[in-house]
C-alpha positions as a printed NumPy array, in Angstrom:
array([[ 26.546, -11.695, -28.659],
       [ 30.235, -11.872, -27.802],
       [ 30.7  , -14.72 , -30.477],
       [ 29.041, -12.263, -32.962],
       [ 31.648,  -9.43 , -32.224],
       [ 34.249, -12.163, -32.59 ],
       [ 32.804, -13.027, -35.745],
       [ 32.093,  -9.674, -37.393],
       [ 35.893,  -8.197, -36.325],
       [ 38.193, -11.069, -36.222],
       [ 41.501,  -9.168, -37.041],
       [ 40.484,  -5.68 , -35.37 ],
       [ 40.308,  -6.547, -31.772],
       [ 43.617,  -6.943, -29.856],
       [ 42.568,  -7.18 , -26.313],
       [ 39.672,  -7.626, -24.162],
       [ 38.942,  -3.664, -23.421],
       [ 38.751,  -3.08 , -27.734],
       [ 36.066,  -6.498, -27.525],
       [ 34.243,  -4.583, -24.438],
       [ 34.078,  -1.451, -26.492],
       [ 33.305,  -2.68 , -29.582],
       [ 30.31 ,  -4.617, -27.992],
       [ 28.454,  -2.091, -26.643],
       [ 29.399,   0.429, -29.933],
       [ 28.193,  -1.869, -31.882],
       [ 24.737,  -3.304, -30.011],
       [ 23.707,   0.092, -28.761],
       [ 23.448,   1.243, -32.602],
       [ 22.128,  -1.775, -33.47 ],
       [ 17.938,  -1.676, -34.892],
       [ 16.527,  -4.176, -32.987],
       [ 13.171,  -3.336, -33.717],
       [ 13.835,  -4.072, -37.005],
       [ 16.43 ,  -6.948, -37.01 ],
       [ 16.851,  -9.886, -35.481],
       [ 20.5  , -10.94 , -35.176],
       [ 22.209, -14.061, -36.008],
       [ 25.944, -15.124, -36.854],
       [ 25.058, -14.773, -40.202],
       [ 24.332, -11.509, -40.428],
       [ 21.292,  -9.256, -39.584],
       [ 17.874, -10.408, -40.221],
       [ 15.052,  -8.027, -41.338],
       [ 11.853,  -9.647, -38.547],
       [  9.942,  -8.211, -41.373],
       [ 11.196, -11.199, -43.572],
       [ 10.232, -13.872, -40.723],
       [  9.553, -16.602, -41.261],
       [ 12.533, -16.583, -43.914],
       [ 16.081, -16.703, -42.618],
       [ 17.75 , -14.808, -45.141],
       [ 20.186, -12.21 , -43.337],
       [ 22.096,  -9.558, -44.692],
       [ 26.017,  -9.983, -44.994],
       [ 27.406,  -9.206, -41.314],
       [ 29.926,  -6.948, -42.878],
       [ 29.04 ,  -3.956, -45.067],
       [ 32.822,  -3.741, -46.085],
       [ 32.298,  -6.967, -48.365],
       [ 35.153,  -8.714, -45.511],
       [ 34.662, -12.447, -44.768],
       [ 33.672, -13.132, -41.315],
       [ 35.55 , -15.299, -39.007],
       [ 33.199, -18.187, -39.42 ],
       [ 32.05 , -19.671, -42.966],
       [ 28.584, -20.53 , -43.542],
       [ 30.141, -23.828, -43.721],
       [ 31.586, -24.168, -40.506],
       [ 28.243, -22.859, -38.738],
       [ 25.737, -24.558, -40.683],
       [ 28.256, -27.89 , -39.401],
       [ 28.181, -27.2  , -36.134],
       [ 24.72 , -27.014, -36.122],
       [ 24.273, -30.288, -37.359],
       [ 26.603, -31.803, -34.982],
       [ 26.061, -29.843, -31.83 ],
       [ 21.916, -28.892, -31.917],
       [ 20.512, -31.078, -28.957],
       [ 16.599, -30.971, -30.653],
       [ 14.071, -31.845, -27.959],
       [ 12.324, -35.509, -28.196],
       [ 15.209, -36.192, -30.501],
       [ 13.71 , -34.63 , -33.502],
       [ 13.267, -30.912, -35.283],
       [  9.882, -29.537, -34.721],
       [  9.164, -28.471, -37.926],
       [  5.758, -26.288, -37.924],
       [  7.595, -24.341, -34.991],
       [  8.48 , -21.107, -36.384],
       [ 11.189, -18.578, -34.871],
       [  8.713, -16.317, -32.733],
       [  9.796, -12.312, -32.894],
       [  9.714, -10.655, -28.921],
       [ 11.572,  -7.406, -27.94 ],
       [ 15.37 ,  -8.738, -28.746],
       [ 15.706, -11.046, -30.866],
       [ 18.77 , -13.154, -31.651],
       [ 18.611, -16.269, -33.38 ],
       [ 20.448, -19.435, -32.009],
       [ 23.018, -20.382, -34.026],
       [ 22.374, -23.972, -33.079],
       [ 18.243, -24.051, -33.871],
       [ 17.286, -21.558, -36.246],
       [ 13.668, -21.624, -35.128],
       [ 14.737, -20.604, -31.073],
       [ 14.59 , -17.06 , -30.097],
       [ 17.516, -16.447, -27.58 ],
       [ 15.715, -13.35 , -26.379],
       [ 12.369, -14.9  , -25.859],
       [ 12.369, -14.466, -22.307],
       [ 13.195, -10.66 , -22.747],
       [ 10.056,  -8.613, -21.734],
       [  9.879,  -4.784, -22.633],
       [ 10.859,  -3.201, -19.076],
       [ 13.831,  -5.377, -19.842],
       [ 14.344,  -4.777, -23.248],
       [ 14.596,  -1.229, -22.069],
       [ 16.927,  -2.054, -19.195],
       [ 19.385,  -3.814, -21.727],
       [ 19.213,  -1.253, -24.189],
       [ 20.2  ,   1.646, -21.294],
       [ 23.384,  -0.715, -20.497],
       [ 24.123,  -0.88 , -24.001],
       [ 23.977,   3.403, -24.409],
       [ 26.766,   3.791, -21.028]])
């Protein structure tokens, strides 16, 4: 989530308080019963199975990190179990939902149950 602020306001943030505040601005306004988020931008879960996001900037600005450079780290850094993708494994919507920018089809947030999902969200709004 930090890597996403990063990402999204790369020439805005000039110390660690502005990243702070800018994290929990940004992810307590955020629709996550809608979206599912990903360093490519916003994801409609309404779209699922499909990965198309929206841009992660409604200004139009490039992002820190090019499609480029994320789709290469994927392929270089993903550690796949047994070796290979699992291909009729889907990315499975739960209460938060952030893709991994690593393996497309993992839900970071899986583990996230509601009275959670609630708790996080409460942080988020302080």
């Amino acid at each position: 989530l930090v890597l996403y602020i990063f990402h999204v306001f790369p020439y805005s943030l000039h110390g660690p308080l502005e990243v702070l505040f800018r994290f929990l601005e940004f992810f307590s306004n955020f629709d996550w019963e809608h979206y599912c988020l990903s360093l490519h931008g916003p994801i409609p879960i309404s779209a699922l199975p499909d990965m198309a996001s929206h841009p992660p900037r409604r200004d139009g600005g490039q992002g820190l990190l090019s499609h480029a450079f994320l789709d290469a780290c994927g392929k270089a850094y993903a550690v796949l179990p047994g070796g290979q993708e699992m291909p009729g494994k889907n990315f499975s919507p739960k209460f938060l939902n952030i893709v991994d920018p690593l393996r497309t089809n993992n839900n970071l947030g899986r583990s996230v149950n509601k009275g959670n999902f609630c708790r996080i969200r409460r942080a988020f709004n302080l």
